[in-house]
Every structure is written in structure tokens, then in C-alpha cells.
mmCIF file of C-alpha atoms in Angstrom:
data_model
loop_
_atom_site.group_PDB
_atom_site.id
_atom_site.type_symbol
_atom_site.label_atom_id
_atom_site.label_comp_id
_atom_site.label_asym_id
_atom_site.label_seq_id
_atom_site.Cartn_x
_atom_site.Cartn_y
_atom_site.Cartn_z
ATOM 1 C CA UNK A 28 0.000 0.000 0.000
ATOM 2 C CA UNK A 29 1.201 3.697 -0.046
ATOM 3 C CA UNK A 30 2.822 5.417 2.930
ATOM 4 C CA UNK A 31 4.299 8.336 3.686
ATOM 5 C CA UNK A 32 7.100 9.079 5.835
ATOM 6 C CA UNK A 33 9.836 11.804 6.069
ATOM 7 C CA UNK A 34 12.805 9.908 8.428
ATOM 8 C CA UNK A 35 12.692 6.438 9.812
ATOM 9 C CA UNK A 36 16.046 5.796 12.148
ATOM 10 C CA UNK A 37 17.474 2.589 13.136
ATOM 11 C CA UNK A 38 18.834 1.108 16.246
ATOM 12 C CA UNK A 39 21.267 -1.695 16.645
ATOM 13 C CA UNK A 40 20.181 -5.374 15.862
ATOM 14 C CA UNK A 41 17.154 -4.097 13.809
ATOM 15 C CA UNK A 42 16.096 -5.134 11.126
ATOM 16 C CA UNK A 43 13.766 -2.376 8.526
ATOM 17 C CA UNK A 44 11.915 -5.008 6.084
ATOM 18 C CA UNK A 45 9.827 -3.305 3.229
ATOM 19 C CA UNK A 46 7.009 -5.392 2.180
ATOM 20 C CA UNK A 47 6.733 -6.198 -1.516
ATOM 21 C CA UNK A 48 3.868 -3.886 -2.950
ATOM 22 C CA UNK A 49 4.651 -0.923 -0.832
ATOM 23 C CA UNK A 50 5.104 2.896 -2.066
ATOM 24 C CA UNK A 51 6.823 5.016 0.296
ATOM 25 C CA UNK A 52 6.895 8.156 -0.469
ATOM 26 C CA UNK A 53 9.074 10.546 1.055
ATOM 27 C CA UNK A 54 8.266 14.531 1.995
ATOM 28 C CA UNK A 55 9.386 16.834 3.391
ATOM 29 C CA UNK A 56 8.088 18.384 7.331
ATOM 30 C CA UNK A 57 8.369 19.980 9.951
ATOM 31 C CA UNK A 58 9.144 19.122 13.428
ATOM 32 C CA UNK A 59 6.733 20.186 16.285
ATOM 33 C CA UNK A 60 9.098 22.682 16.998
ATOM 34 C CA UNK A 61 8.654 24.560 13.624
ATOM 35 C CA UNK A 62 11.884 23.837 12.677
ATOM 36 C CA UNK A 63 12.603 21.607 9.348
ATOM 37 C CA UNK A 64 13.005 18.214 9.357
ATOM 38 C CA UNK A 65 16.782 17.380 8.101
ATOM 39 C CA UNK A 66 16.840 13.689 8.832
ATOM 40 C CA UNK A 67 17.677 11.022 6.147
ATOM 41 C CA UNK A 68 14.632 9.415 4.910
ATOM 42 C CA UNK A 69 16.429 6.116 6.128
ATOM 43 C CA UNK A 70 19.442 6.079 8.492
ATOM 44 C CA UNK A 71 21.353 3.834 10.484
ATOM 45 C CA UNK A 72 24.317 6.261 12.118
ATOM 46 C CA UNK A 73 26.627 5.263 15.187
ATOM 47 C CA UNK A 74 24.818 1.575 15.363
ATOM 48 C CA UNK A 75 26.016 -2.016 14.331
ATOM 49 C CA UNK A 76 24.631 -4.675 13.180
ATOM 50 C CA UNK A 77 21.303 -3.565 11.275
ATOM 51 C CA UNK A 78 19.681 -4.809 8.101
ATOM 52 C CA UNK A 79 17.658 -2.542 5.185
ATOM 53 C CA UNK A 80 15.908 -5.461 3.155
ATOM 54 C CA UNK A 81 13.205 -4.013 0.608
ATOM 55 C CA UNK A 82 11.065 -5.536 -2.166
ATOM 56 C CA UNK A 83 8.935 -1.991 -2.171
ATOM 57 C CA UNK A 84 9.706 1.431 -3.770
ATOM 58 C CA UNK A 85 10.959 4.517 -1.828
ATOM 59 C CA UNK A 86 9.915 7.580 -3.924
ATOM 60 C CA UNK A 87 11.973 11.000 -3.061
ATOM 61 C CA UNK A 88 10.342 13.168 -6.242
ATOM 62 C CA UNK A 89 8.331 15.522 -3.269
ATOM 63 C CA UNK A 90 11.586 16.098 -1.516
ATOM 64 C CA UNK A 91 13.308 19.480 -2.203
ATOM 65 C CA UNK A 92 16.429 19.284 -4.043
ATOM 66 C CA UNK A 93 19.656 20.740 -5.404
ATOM 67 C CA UNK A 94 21.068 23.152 -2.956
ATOM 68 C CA UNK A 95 18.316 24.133 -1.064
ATOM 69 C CA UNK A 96 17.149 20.233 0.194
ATOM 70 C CA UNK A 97 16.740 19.403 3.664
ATOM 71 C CA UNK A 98 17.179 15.942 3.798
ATOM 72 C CA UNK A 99 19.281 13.375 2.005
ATOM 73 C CA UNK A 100 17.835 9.416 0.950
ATOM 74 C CA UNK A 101 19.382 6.292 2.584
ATOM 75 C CA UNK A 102 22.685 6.520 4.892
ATOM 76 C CA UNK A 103 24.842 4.766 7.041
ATOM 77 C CA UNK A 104 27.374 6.579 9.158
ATOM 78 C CA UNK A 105 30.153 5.468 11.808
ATOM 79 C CA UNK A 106 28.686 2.047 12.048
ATOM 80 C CA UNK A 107 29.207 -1.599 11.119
ATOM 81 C CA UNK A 108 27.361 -4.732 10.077
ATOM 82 C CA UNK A 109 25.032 -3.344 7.388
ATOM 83 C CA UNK A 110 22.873 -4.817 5.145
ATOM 84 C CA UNK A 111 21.181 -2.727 2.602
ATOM 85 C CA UNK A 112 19.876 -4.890 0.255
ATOM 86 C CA UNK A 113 16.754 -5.116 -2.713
ATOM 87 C CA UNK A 114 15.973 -1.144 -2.296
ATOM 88 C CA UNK A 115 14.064 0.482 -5.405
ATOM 89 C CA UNK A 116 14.612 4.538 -4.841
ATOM 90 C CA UNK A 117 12.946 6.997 -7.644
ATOM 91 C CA UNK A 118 13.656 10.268 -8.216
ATOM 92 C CA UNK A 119 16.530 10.979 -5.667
ATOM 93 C CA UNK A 120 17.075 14.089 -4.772
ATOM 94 C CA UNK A 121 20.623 14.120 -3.782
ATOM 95 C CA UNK A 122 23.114 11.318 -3.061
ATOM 96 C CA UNK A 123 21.126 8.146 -2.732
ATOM 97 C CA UNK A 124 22.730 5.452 -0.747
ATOM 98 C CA UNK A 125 25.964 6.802 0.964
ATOM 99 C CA UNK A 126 27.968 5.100 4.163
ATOM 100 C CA UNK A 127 30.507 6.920 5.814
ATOM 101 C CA UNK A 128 32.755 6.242 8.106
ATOM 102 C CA UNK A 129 31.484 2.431 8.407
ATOM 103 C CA UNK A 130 33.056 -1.252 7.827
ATOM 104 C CA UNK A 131 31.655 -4.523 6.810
ATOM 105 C CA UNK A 132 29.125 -2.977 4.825
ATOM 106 C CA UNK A 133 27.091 -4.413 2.027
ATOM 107 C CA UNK A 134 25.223 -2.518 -0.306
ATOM 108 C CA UNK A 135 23.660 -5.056 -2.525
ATOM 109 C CA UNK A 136 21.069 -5.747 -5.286
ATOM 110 C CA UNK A 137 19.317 -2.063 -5.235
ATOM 111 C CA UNK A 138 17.555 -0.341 -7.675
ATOM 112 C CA UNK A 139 18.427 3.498 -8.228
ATOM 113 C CA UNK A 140 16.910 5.309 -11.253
ATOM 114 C CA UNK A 141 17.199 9.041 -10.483
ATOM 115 C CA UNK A 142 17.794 11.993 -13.271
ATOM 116 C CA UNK A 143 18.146 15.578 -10.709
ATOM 117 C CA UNK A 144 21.360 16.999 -10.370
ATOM 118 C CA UNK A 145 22.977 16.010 -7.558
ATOM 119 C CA UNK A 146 21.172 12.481 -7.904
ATOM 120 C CA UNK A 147 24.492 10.483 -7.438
ATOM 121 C CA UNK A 148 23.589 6.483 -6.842
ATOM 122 C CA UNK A 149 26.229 5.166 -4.264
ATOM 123 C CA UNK A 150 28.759 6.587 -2.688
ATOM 124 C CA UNK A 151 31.707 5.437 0.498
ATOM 125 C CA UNK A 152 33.546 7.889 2.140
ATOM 126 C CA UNK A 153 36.485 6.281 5.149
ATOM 127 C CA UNK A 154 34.697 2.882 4.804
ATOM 128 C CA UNK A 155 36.791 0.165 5.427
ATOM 129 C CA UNK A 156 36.120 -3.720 4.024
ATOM 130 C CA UNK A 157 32.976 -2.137 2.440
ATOM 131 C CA UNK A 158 31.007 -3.597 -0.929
ATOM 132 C CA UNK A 159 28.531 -2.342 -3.204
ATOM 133 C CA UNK A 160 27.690 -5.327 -5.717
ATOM 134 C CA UNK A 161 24.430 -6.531 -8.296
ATOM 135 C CA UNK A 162 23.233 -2.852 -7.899
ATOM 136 C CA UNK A 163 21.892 -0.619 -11.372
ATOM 137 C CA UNK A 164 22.379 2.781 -10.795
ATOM 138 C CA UNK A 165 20.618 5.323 -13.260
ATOM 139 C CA UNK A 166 21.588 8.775 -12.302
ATOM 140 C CA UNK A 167 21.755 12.476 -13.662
ATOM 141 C CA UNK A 168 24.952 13.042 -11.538
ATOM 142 C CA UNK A 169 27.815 10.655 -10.972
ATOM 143 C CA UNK A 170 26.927 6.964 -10.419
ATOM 144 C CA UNK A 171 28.860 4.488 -8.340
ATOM 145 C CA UNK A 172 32.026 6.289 -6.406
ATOM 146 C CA UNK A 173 34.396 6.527 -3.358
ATOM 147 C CA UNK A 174 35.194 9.841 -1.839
ATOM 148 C CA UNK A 175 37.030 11.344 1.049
ATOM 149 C CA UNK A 176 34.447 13.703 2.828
ATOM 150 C CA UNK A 177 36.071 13.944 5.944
ATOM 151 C CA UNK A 178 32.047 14.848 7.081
ATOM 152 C CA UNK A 179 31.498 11.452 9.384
ATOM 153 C CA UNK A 180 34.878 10.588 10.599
ATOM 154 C CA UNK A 181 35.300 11.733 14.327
ATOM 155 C CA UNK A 182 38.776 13.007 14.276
ATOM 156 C CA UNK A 183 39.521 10.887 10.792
ATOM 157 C CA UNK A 184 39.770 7.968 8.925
ATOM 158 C CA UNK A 185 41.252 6.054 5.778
ATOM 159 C CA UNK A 186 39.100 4.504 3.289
ATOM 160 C CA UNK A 187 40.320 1.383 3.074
ATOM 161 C CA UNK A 188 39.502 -2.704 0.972
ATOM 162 C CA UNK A 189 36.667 -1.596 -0.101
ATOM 163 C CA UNK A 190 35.079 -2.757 -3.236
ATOM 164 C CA UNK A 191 32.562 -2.166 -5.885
ATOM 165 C CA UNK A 192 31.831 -5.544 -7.837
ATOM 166 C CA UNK A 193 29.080 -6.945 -10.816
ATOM 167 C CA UNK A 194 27.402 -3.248 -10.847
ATOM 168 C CA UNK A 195 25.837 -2.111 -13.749
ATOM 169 C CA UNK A 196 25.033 1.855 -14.606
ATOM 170 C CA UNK A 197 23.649 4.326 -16.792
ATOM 171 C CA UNK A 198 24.956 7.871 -16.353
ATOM 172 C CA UNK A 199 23.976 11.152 -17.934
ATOM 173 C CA UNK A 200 25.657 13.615 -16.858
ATOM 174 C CA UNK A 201 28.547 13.378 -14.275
ATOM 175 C CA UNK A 202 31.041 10.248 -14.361
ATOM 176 C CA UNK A 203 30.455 6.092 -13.871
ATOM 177 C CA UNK A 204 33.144 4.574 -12.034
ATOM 178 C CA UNK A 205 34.726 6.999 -10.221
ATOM 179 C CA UNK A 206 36.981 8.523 -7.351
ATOM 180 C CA UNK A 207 35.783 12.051 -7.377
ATOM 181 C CA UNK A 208 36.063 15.338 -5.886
ATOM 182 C CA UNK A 209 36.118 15.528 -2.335
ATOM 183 C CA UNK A 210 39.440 13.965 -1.068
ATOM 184 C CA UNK A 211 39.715 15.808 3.005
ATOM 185 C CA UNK A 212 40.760 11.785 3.599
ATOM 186 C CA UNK A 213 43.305 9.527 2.518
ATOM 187 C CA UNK A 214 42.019 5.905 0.724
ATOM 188 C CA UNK A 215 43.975 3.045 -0.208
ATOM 189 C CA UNK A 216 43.320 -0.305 -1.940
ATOM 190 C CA UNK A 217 39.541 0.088 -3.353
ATOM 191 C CA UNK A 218 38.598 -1.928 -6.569
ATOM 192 C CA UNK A 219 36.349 -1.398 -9.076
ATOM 193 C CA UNK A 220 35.864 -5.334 -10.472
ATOM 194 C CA UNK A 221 33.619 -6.808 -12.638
ATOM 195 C CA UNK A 222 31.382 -4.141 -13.439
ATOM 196 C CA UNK A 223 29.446 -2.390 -16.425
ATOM 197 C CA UNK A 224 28.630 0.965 -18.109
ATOM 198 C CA UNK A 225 25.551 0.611 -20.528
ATOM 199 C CA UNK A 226 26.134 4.408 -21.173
ATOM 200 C CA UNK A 227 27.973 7.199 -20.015
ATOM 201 C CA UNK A 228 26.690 10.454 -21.398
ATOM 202 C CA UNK A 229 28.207 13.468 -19.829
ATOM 203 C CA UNK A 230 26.641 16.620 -20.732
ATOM 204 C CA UNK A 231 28.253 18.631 -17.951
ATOM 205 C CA UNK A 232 32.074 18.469 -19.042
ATOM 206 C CA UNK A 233 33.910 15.932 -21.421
ATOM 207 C CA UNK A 234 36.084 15.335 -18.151
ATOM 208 C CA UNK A 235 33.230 13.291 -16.819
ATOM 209 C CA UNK A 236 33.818 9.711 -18.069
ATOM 210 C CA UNK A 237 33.409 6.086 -18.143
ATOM 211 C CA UNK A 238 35.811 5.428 -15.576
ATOM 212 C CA UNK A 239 37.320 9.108 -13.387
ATOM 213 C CA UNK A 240 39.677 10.006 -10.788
ATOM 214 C CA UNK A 241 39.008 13.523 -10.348
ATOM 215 C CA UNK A 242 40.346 15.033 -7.720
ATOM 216 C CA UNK A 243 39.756 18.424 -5.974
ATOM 217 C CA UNK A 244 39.607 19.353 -2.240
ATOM 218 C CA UNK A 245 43.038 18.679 -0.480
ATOM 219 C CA UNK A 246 46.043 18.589 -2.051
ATOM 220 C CA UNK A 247 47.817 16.854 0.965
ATOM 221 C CA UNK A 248 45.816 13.937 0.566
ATOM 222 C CA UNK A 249 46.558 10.267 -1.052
ATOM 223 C CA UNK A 250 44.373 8.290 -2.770
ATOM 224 C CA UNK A 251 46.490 5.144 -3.710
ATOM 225 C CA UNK A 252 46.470 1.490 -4.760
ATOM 226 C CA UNK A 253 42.994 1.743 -6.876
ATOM 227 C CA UNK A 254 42.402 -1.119 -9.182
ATOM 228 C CA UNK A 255 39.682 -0.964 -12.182
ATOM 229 C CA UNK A 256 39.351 -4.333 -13.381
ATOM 230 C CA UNK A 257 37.534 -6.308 -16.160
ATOM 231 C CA UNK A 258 35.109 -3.381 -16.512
ATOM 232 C CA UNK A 259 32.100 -3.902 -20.128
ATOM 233 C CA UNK A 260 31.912 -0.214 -21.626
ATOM 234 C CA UNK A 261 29.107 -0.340 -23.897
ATOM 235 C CA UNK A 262 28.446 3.417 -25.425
ATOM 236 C CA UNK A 263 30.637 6.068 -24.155
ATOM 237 C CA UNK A 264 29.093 9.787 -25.751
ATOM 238 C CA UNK A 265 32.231 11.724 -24.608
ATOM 239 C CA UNK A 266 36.171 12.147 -26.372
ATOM 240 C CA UNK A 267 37.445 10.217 -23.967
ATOM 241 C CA UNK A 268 36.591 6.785 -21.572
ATOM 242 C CA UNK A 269 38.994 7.241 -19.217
ATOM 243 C CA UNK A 270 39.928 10.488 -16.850
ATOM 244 C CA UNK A 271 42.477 10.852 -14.504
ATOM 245 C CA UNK A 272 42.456 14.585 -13.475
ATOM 246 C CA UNK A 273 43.859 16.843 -10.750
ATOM 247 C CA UNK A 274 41.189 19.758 -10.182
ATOM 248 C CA UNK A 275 40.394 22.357 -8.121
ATOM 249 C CA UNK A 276 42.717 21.924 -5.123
ATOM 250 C CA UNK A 277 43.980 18.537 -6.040
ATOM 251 C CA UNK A 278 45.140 15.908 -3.889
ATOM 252 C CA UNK A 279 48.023 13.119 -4.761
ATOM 253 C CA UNK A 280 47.115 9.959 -6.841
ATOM 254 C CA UNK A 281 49.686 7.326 -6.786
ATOM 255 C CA UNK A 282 49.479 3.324 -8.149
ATOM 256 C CA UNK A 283 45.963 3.362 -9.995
ATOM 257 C CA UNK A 284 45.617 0.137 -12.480
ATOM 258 C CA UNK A 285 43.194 0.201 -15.145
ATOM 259 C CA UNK A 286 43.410 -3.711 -16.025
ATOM 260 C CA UNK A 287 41.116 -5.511 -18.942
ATOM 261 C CA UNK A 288 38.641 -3.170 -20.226
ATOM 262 C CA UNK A 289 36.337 -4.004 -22.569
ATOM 263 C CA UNK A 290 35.286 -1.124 -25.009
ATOM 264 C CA UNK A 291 32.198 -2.066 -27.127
ATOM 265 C CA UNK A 292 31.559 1.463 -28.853
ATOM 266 C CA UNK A 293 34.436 3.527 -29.668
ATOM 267 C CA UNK A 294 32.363 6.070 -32.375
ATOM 268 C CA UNK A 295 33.071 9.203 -30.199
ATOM 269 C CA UNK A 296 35.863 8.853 -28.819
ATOM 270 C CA UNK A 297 39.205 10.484 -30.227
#
């Protein structure tokens, strides 16, 4: 049936199980207080051991967006053990499903199709021995990425063994695969394996690609051993598949592999 909510939070050893059928549709309120209501529409922060299992739809096309929104979608920070898994999200508003500062993560078998700016599917920031796999991410902003916030971390962490694997995406604006932007934190040994790109269709900037390591924030920081492996790149619409790119600030890139890639199109590119 159809529900609507605005922030559900979890405790430890909880489990959050959406019935098959159900539409949830996420708005925006206020609190009794007067004051907005900035919570995620689904969060497990500072908690271990918690499982997101879904066979309904979580609908975010009420929420307010771009700069001005007051909530964000699904997030995980500063906590361990997590299970989100079978999650269909429409119309994000702003960064979809995003754990920070957490380990022994899985982000699994979700279904992401958003088109605003800012839409980006998933996205770790200081996770350590975190996956993402069997997800489809259609977005209007970058897809599937690791960053290095610095927003979650309690004093600071580095990303670390993390890995994206058997992902497939669809991206229209921003980049697919990609280490990008914010780099406050360190990361070392994250892999990309196994994964596809059905199209990636910047309209932004031809530095958004396929497969990007834009960088941008810190230019102390690292970001080192990064492997992108056996990766299917079906229709890039951009010169180029591949960007590796100091920006802004910058920040230090050292030991990134780009091993067995698979280009099916090649018409645009120069």
C-alpha cells in the first residue's frame, strides 16, 4: 500500500523489512518545533549490526532538491554490520545510498533510477572492508564512487579494501566509475571489479567519463592502490573513456591500475 514518511532511524540489531507492494513516499516536514526536518529518509548512524531489506519502492520526487534540500535518501554513518539490500529509490534528490565512516558494509542488489542533479547512486567515504555489488544505478549526476568527505569521521579515517563488484550503470551527466572530488581523507586499496557501463553520457564536461579520478579538495591527501578491473563499456558519448584529473585543489594519486577493459563502442571517442 502507499505510505508516507519523512525519516525512519534505526537502532542496533534491527532489522527495517519493506514489504513487496509498498510505495513510500518521502516529503518533506516539519518538526513540532517549527523547525525543518533534516533527517535522512532512512538512516542507520553510530549503530552495528542492522539490516535494510526491501522488495517496495521509496519515492523521493516531493523532496526538495539541489542546494536548497533538507534531507538526504538512505545513509549509514560510523557504524558496522550493514545490510542494505533489494531497495528500489525513484527520483533521488541528492546522493542516494551513501555510508561513511562504516566497515563490513554491504550494499547489494538495489535499484536506483534518479535523473536531478545532484542524484548520485552510491557513494563510500572512510569505509573500510565495504562492498557495493548486483546494484543498477541510473543517475543524472555521478553513479557508483568513493570519496574522502572527511564529514562522518570523528577526528579521521582512511578509506580502506573496499570494493565495488558486478554493478551495472547508466549515467547522464557526471562520471560512472569513479573517485571524485572531495578527497579531506586519505584511501587506499579500493577496486572497481567486474562491473558495467551501458552508457555514459556526460553533458556537464567531457572530463566526466566512463571510468574518473578527479580530484579536488586537499592537495595533501593520497588516494592510492585503486584497481579498475575487467570493466564492459558499452556506449561512451564523450572524447574520452577514461579520466584521470587533478582539479580544483587537487590531492596526490599514486598506483591506480586500469586492467582488462572491454570497449564495445568507440564512435566518439578520439
Amino acid at each position: 500500500g502507499f505510505h508516507e514518511i519523512s525519516s525512519i532511524g534505526l537502532p542496533s540489531n534491527s532489522i527495517l523489512y519493506i514489504e513487496r507492494g509498498a510505495y513510500l513516499q518521502v516529503t518533506d516536514r516539519k518538526n513540532a518545533d517549527g523547525k525543518q526536518n533534516t533527517l535522512t529518509a532512512i538512516h542507520a548512524d553510530d549503530v552495528s549490526n542492522v539490516k535494510i531489506i526491501s522488495r517496495g519502492l521509496l519515492d523521493c520526487g516531493k523532496l526538495q532538491g539541489g542546494d536548497n534540500k533538507f534531507k538526504h535518501v538512505v545513509n549509514t554513518a560510523r557504524s558496522r554490520n550493514i545490510l542494505i539490500n533489494g531497495l528500489t529509490v525513484i527520483n533521488s534528490n541528492t546522493w542516494t545510498i551513501c555510508a561513511y565512516s562504516s566497515s563490513n558494509t554491504v550494499i547489494e542488489k538495489n535499484l536506483l533510477l534518479g535523473y536531478r542533479t545532484y542524484s548520485d547512486g552510491i557513494m563510500m567515504s572512510e569505509c573500510v572492508g565495504c562492498t557495493g555489488r548486483y546494484n543498477f544505478v541510473r543517475t543524472g549526476d555521478d553513479a557508483i564512487e568513493f570519496k574522502g568527505t572527511g564529514w562522518w569521521n570523528g577526528g579521521g579515517k582512511t578509506g580502506e579494501a573496499c570494493v565495488y563488484e558486478h554493478n551495472d550503470l547508466w549515467t547522464d551527466k557526471g562520471a560512472g566509475y569513479c573517485l571524485t572530488w572531495e578527497s579531506e581523507r586519505p584511501m587506499t586499496n579500493m577496486k572497481f571489479i567486474n562491473n558495467s557501463v551501458g552508457f555514459a553520457q556526460p553533458t556537464w564536461t567531457d572530463r566526466n567519463t566512463a571510468l574518473d579520478c578527479l580530484l579536488g579538495t586537499n592537495p595533501d591527501t593520497t588516494w592510492e592502490n585503486v584497481t579498475f578491473e575487467n570493466i564492459e563499456i558499452y556506449h561512451v558519448k564523450s572524447p574520452n573513456a577514461i579520466n584521470v584529473q587533478i582539479h580544483g585543489k587537487g590531492a596526490k594519486l599514486d598506483n591506480i591500475l586500469f586492467f582488462q577493459l572491454l570497449f564495445l563502442n568507440l564512435n566518439n571517442l578520439k
